[in-house]
XYZ file of C-alpha atoms in Angstrom:
440
model
C -79.295 12.000 -48.572
C -75.717 11.297 -47.487
C -73.334 8.942 -49.253
C -73.833 5.846 -47.116
C -77.608 5.856 -47.523
C -77.096 5.895 -51.276
C -74.938 2.781 -51.151
C -76.126 -0.155 -53.203
C -76.441 -3.736 -51.994
C -73.226 -4.459 -53.829
C -71.475 -1.633 -51.961
C -72.640 -2.958 -48.603
C -71.646 -6.494 -49.553
C -68.144 -5.239 -50.401
C -67.973 -3.351 -47.120
C -69.056 -6.454 -45.233
C -66.338 -8.457 -46.980
C -63.720 -5.877 -45.985
C -64.894 -6.034 -42.352
C -64.727 -9.823 -42.321
C -61.267 -9.834 -43.917
C -60.010 -7.267 -41.442
C -61.317 -9.364 -38.546
C -59.460 -12.378 -39.901
C -56.228 -10.416 -40.371
C -56.497 -8.943 -36.872
C -56.997 -12.392 -35.369
C -53.902 -13.667 -37.164
C -51.903 -10.607 -36.149
C -52.745 -11.057 -32.472
C -51.674 -14.684 -32.703
C -48.308 -13.606 -34.145
C -47.841 -10.984 -31.415
C -48.601 -13.616 -28.779
C -46.032 -15.931 -30.402
C -43.469 -13.107 -30.209
C -44.228 -12.674 -26.515
C -43.680 -16.390 -26.063
C -40.220 -16.168 -27.643
C -39.332 -13.096 -25.592
C -40.394 -14.937 -22.436
C -38.163 -17.868 -23.433
C -35.270 -15.445 -23.921
C -35.920 -13.959 -20.487
C -35.926 -17.401 -18.856
C -32.765 -18.337 -20.754
C -31.026 -15.217 -19.429
C -32.010 -16.095 -15.867
C -30.809 -19.672 -16.367
C -27.428 -18.463 -17.647
C -27.132 -16.091 -14.688
C -27.796 -18.906 -12.210
C -24.988 -20.938 -13.761
C -22.579 -18.035 -13.333
C -22.517 -15.535 -10.476
C -26.128 -16.262 -9.541
C -29.125 -13.962 -9.456
C -26.911 -11.047 -8.416
C -25.576 -11.143 -11.985
C -29.018 -11.507 -13.572
C -29.411 -7.863 -14.618
C -26.143 -7.797 -16.544
C -26.953 -11.137 -18.171
C -30.400 -9.860 -19.115
C -28.823 -6.777 -20.683
C -26.457 -8.973 -22.695
C -29.261 -11.153 -24.053
C -31.449 -8.116 -24.753
C -28.613 -6.489 -26.697
C -28.166 -9.680 -28.749
C -31.850 -9.667 -29.717
C -32.085 -5.905 -30.220
C -29.181 -5.611 -32.637
C -30.598 -8.476 -34.705
C -34.009 -6.769 -34.773
C -32.562 -3.232 -35.219
C -34.296 -1.756 -32.178
C -33.157 -0.391 -28.822
C -31.954 -3.012 -26.359
C -33.719 -1.108 -23.574
C -36.985 -1.598 -25.460
C -36.285 -5.307 -25.949
C -35.425 -5.760 -22.276
C -38.716 -4.150 -21.224
C -40.577 -6.383 -23.665
C -38.809 -9.486 -22.352
C -39.802 -8.747 -18.771
C -43.379 -7.867 -19.778
C -43.648 -11.047 -21.858
C -42.399 -13.150 -18.952
C -45.090 -11.676 -16.696
C -47.810 -12.293 -19.288
C -46.790 -15.853 -20.170
C -45.882 -17.087 -16.691
C -48.300 -15.228 -14.435
C -51.325 -14.826 -16.723
C -51.233 -17.796 -19.148
C -55.012 -17.642 -19.743
C -54.689 -14.093 -21.009
C -51.769 -15.036 -23.244
C -53.668 -18.002 -24.715
C -56.734 -15.816 -25.308
C -54.623 -13.355 -27.265
C -52.982 -16.168 -29.216
C -56.428 -17.445 -30.195
C -57.396 -13.958 -31.387
C -60.119 -13.577 -28.739
C -58.533 -10.409 -27.351
C -55.883 -7.966 -28.534
C -52.495 -7.025 -27.116
C -54.178 -3.906 -25.741
C -56.648 -6.030 -23.773
C -53.850 -8.232 -22.455
C -51.842 -5.238 -21.317
C -54.641 -3.650 -19.280
C -55.602 -7.005 -17.710
C -52.011 -7.690 -16.657
C -51.489 -4.142 -15.381
C -54.639 -4.231 -13.243
C -53.775 -7.651 -11.796
C -50.038 -7.139 -11.356
C -50.258 -7.096 -7.550
C -52.404 -10.222 -7.177
C -50.467 -12.947 -5.360
C -50.932 -16.666 -5.950
C -51.567 -18.613 -9.141
C -55.132 -19.551 -8.141
C -56.102 -15.946 -7.367
C -54.627 -14.687 -10.646
C -56.378 -17.460 -12.600
C -59.741 -16.639 -11.012
C -59.227 -12.940 -11.702
C -58.213 -13.527 -15.330
C -61.189 -15.816 -15.982
C -63.657 -13.200 -14.752
C -62.096 -10.348 -16.718
C -61.804 -12.374 -19.934
C -65.571 -12.885 -19.886
C -65.924 -9.125 -20.394
C -62.821 -8.499 -22.469
C -63.960 -10.434 -25.532
C -66.836 -8.023 -26.104
C -65.401 -4.678 -24.941
C -62.637 -2.264 -25.944
C -59.412 -2.115 -23.888
C -60.285 1.240 -22.289
C -63.578 -0.204 -20.988
C -61.880 -3.401 -19.866
C -59.392 -1.384 -17.810
C -62.134 -0.043 -15.524
C -63.701 -3.493 -15.142
C -60.342 -5.181 -14.546
C -59.351 -2.727 -11.828
C -62.644 -3.270 -10.001
C -62.348 -7.057 -10.152
C -58.677 -6.989 -9.177
C -59.526 -5.234 -5.908
C -61.360 -8.390 -4.817
C -58.196 -10.490 -5.174
C -55.580 -8.086 -3.808
C -53.668 -9.273 -0.757
C -52.291 -5.777 -0.071
C -54.229 -2.579 0.532
C -54.298 0.278 -1.961
C -52.250 2.429 0.441
C -49.513 -0.211 0.580
C -49.401 -0.572 -3.185
C -49.471 3.189 -3.655
C -46.447 3.600 -1.390
C -44.499 1.200 -3.600
C -45.690 2.921 -6.775
C -44.548 6.324 -5.500
C -41.007 5.019 -5.670
C -41.360 4.914 -9.466
C -42.261 8.606 -9.846
C -40.302 10.159 -12.677
C -40.088 12.829 -15.372
C -38.887 12.117 -18.920
C -38.951 13.544 -22.438
C -40.147 12.053 -25.721
C -39.081 13.821 -28.918
C -41.616 14.254 -31.714
C -41.690 15.706 -35.241
C -41.651 19.409 -36.202
C -39.191 20.427 -33.449
C -41.670 19.500 -30.731
C -41.305 17.245 -27.680
C -43.436 15.851 -24.867
C -42.659 16.201 -21.153
C -44.042 13.256 -19.196
C -44.622 13.467 -15.452
C -45.473 10.241 -13.634
C -46.509 10.455 -10.000
C -49.367 10.202 -7.490
C -52.714 10.768 -9.200
C -53.876 13.327 -6.656
C -50.822 15.506 -7.353
C -50.915 15.119 -11.133
C -54.637 15.863 -11.387
C -54.276 18.649 -8.848
C -51.498 20.278 -10.878
C -53.498 19.905 -14.081
C -56.589 21.414 -12.474
C -54.592 24.326 -11.105
C -53.110 25.047 -14.543
C -56.611 24.883 -16.019
C -57.998 27.374 -13.504
C -55.020 29.691 -13.966
C -55.427 29.515 -17.755
C -59.113 30.442 -17.492
C -58.310 33.276 -15.089
C -55.594 34.495 -17.464
C -58.157 34.712 -20.245
C -60.511 36.636 -17.975
C -57.762 39.064 -16.937
C -56.654 39.677 -20.522
C -60.261 40.390 -21.464
C -60.308 43.325 -19.060
C -62.373 41.797 -16.285
C -61.509 41.750 -12.581
C -57.853 41.338 -11.435
C -56.337 37.927 -10.816
C -58.772 35.877 -8.727
C -58.358 32.928 -6.446
C -58.681 29.421 -7.841
C -62.231 29.009 -6.526
C -63.337 32.375 -7.945
C -61.739 31.477 -11.292
C -63.705 28.241 -11.392
C -66.940 30.120 -10.722
C -66.317 32.513 -13.638
C -65.454 29.769 -16.148
C -68.182 30.557 -18.650
C -67.514 34.292 -18.862
C -63.755 33.734 -19.098
C -64.176 31.380 -22.045
C -66.344 33.872 -23.931
C -64.045 36.797 -23.192
C -60.915 34.902 -24.230
C -62.299 34.164 -27.673
C -62.414 37.888 -28.412
C -59.025 38.929 -26.980
C -56.746 35.890 -26.830
C -56.517 33.535 -29.841
C -54.909 30.785 -27.739
C -56.899 27.719 -26.780
C -57.274 26.656 -23.170
C -54.652 23.949 -23.727
C -52.179 26.436 -25.220
C -52.558 28.815 -22.280
C -52.185 25.876 -19.911
C -48.868 24.952 -21.558
C -47.586 28.549 -21.511
C -48.265 28.777 -17.779
C -46.591 25.417 -17.108
C -43.500 26.459 -19.103
C -43.358 29.740 -17.166
C -43.567 27.960 -13.819
C -40.937 25.366 -14.664
C -38.430 27.708 -16.326
C -38.874 31.010 -14.488
C -40.995 30.291 -11.410
C -43.342 33.139 -12.386
C -46.648 32.185 -14.084
C -46.904 35.133 -16.471
C -48.601 32.996 -19.076
C -47.203 34.869 -22.093
C -46.411 33.069 -25.329
C -42.921 34.604 -25.592
C -40.117 32.218 -26.459
C -37.296 34.702 -25.860
C -37.984 35.270 -22.168
C -38.165 31.534 -21.510
C -34.975 30.771 -23.449
C -33.115 33.373 -21.395
C -33.837 31.327 -18.274
C -32.390 28.080 -19.659
C -28.982 27.391 -18.128
C -28.835 23.650 -18.820
C -25.917 22.124 -20.707
C -27.532 21.505 -24.077
C -25.453 21.230 -27.236
C -26.999 23.115 -30.147
C -25.758 22.714 -33.716
C -26.527 25.798 -35.843
C -25.172 26.004 -39.397
C -23.857 29.503 -40.066
C -26.131 29.871 -43.107
C -29.092 29.313 -40.810
C -28.039 32.250 -38.650
C -27.603 34.421 -41.734
C -30.919 33.587 -43.406
C -33.943 31.336 -43.223
C -32.712 29.252 -46.152
C -30.129 27.152 -44.326
C -30.582 23.637 -42.950
C -32.374 23.171 -39.643
C -30.575 23.764 -36.366
C -30.500 20.839 -33.939
C -30.448 19.981 -30.287
C -27.318 17.984 -30.937
C -28.116 14.355 -31.594
C -31.733 14.604 -30.451
C -34.178 16.760 -32.411
C -34.404 19.760 -34.784
C -35.272 23.174 -33.366
C -36.989 26.253 -34.745
C -34.953 29.113 -36.257
C -36.077 31.786 -33.766
C -34.943 29.734 -30.777
C -31.618 28.847 -32.439
C -30.841 32.514 -33.134
C -31.839 33.567 -29.611
C -29.559 30.955 -28.025
C -26.687 31.766 -30.403
C -26.970 35.477 -29.612
C -26.853 34.851 -25.845
C -24.034 32.275 -25.943
C -20.862 33.208 -24.052
C -18.739 31.265 -26.531
C -19.090 29.156 -29.650
C -17.499 25.922 -30.752
C -16.260 25.941 -34.341
C -16.675 22.574 -36.058
C -14.494 22.106 -39.148
C -15.748 19.421 -41.531
C -14.332 17.663 -44.580
C -15.468 19.501 -47.735
C -16.522 16.288 -49.494
C -17.715 13.671 -47.012
C -18.741 16.045 -44.217
C -16.724 14.225 -41.522
C -15.646 16.208 -38.457
C -11.980 17.251 -38.822
C -11.545 19.362 -35.695
C -13.333 21.347 -33.022
C -11.742 24.421 -31.461
C -12.576 27.354 -29.247
C -10.812 30.516 -28.118
C -10.487 29.067 -24.604
C -10.977 25.344 -25.307
C -11.895 23.234 -22.248
C -11.229 19.574 -22.998
C -11.159 20.051 -26.758
C -10.818 16.353 -27.484
C -14.017 15.643 -25.561
C -15.897 18.266 -27.519
C -14.524 16.943 -30.787
C -15.558 13.364 -30.058
C -18.994 14.345 -28.816
C -19.483 16.465 -31.927
C -18.586 13.419 -34.002
C -20.628 10.835 -32.117
C -23.627 12.907 -30.918
C -25.067 9.833 -29.176
C -23.977 6.558 -27.609
C -22.177 4.435 -30.197
C -23.793 1.102 -29.318
C -26.071 0.047 -32.229
C -29.598 1.349 -31.760
C -28.881 3.521 -28.706
C -29.935 7.165 -28.884
C -28.714 8.494 -25.527
C -26.893 11.805 -26.181
C -23.099 11.813 -26.115
C -23.124 14.595 -23.524
C -24.743 12.134 -21.087
C -22.341 9.314 -21.986
C -18.818 8.238 -21.046
C -15.884 8.631 -23.408
C -14.580 5.069 -23.442
C -11.198 3.768 -24.569
C -12.033 1.128 -27.167
C -8.731 -0.570 -26.393
C -8.320 -0.143 -22.642
C -5.633 2.301 -21.571
C -4.351 -0.389 -19.215
C -3.494 -2.471 -22.292
C -1.809 0.346 -24.175
C -4.828 2.017 -25.697
C -4.168 5.638 -26.679
C -6.249 8.590 -25.539
C -6.945 9.665 -29.098
C -9.833 10.124 -31.461
C -9.126 6.753 -33.061
C -9.454 4.926 -29.741
C -12.287 6.813 -28.022
C -16.054 6.695 -28.482
C -19.098 7.826 -26.531
C -20.831 5.006 -24.668
C -23.710 5.471 -22.258
C -23.120 3.929 -18.844
C -25.346 0.943 -19.685
C -23.370 0.012 -22.801
C -20.033 1.005 -21.259
C -20.640 -1.651 -18.608
C -21.900 -4.087 -21.258
C -18.662 -3.693 -23.216
C -16.391 -4.293 -20.212
C -18.363 -6.921 -18.293
C -19.866 -9.165 -20.999
C -18.695 -10.987 -24.154
C -19.734 -8.020 -26.325
C -16.599 -6.760 -28.118
C -15.858 -3.642 -30.172
C -13.035 -2.482 -32.440
C -12.540 0.776 -34.332
C -12.261 0.523 -38.116
C -11.222 4.143 -38.691
C -13.201 7.244 -39.689
C -15.331 6.815 -36.591
C -16.661 3.379 -37.585
C -17.176 0.922 -34.705
C -17.588 -2.805 -35.315
C -19.419 -4.632 -32.538
C -19.373 -8.402 -32.166
C -22.165 -10.041 -30.168
C -21.804 -13.095 -27.898
C -23.223 -15.286 -30.690
C -20.649 -13.982 -33.201
C -22.852 -11.579 -35.178
C -21.203 -8.301 -36.212
C -22.744 -4.843 -36.467
C -21.030 -1.679 -37.728
C -22.135 1.554 -36.068
C -21.473 4.751 -38.021
C -21.362 8.247 -36.542
C -24.364 10.324 -37.606
C -23.786 12.735 -40.486
C -23.131 16.268 -39.199
C -25.805 18.911 -39.683
C -23.529 21.205 -41.680
C -23.231 22.801 -45.106
C -20.119 21.996 -47.148
C -18.717 23.746 -50.205
C -16.624 22.197 -52.984
C -14.685 23.699 -55.856
C -16.725 24.063 -59.075
C -15.838 21.507 -61.790
C -14.137 24.070 -64.019
């Protein structure tokens, strides 16, 4: 007899009460999220209204950035995130008001609303969108978002004014690759593109991974994709005895090989892959980390920690090192030098800033501009006390909008928003070890 069958009537009554309370909380939460979307939509409309009063719609993007930055700094989040939310909220509130009201009443969740809006995003005309939303909402109140997605896409096809091929051609223009950093020195590589190519690439990696397992087990030499698919069962059994990697792990190893070396060896060897990396990536490695495993973690500068083996391999293969001298008490960067220093001031500032210095922005300094806080045209010096890393988005924001910044010294930047709010951005603490004199 398992635990739940041994539950008393009192236990089940308590469980029922928890379920009912959770339903009530969830309903309230969805109403609050819908209210937030309403405010974000108002902010989006306000930005467009301000733009029309100025240079017109041609200036709308810069105005939208300015408003998004105002909201984001107050909420302590990225202004890029806020801008995406503003646009998404405007679409939900203005184009699919029934869906927004349903979420506000707690009949559906934000997840439901998102899949309904996504599936119907290409439907033209208020009447067509209203008819589509009404039909989908009948299902959405009783199903999970992943089930609603399939239903919504089927219903949306009946209201589309453009063919799938036409919409697909537009969507192809948004194909992209980007990285999301995660914990434990791991990251995700996202590839967005035509489904047939993405699924085809995934299937090919799967077949190659299964064939790799079969080859390592001592079976026939490398087979074609179709032959590998036919021997799937035997490959899986053989791999368990000879290769401890899962199918997913082998799939990743092959993908990394293809992207970094062009040769799908499929070996789980970090050193060979690191040797092929020629990208300009700043790595911060405390000297104690190179000497032993007891030092602080190495970092991809300003982005994410990295494992010790990779840090040592990259340090050993480096043609030259930057030496970063820090203050023995507060850890601030004092200087950066090199035997043959190219643009030493740039390296020093990027070592100090690590990322864009607009509040909440995490874009690495190496991908940013070094901006004169006080413009050189107005007498601003090209010095550490008048330079800071700003990504192109926030560089433009600083020069073209009422956002204003001054340097307070020691790398501190004080930003003032169009509404008069101030925010101080501090450079991140360096990933270094400092030593002080003993107190005797």
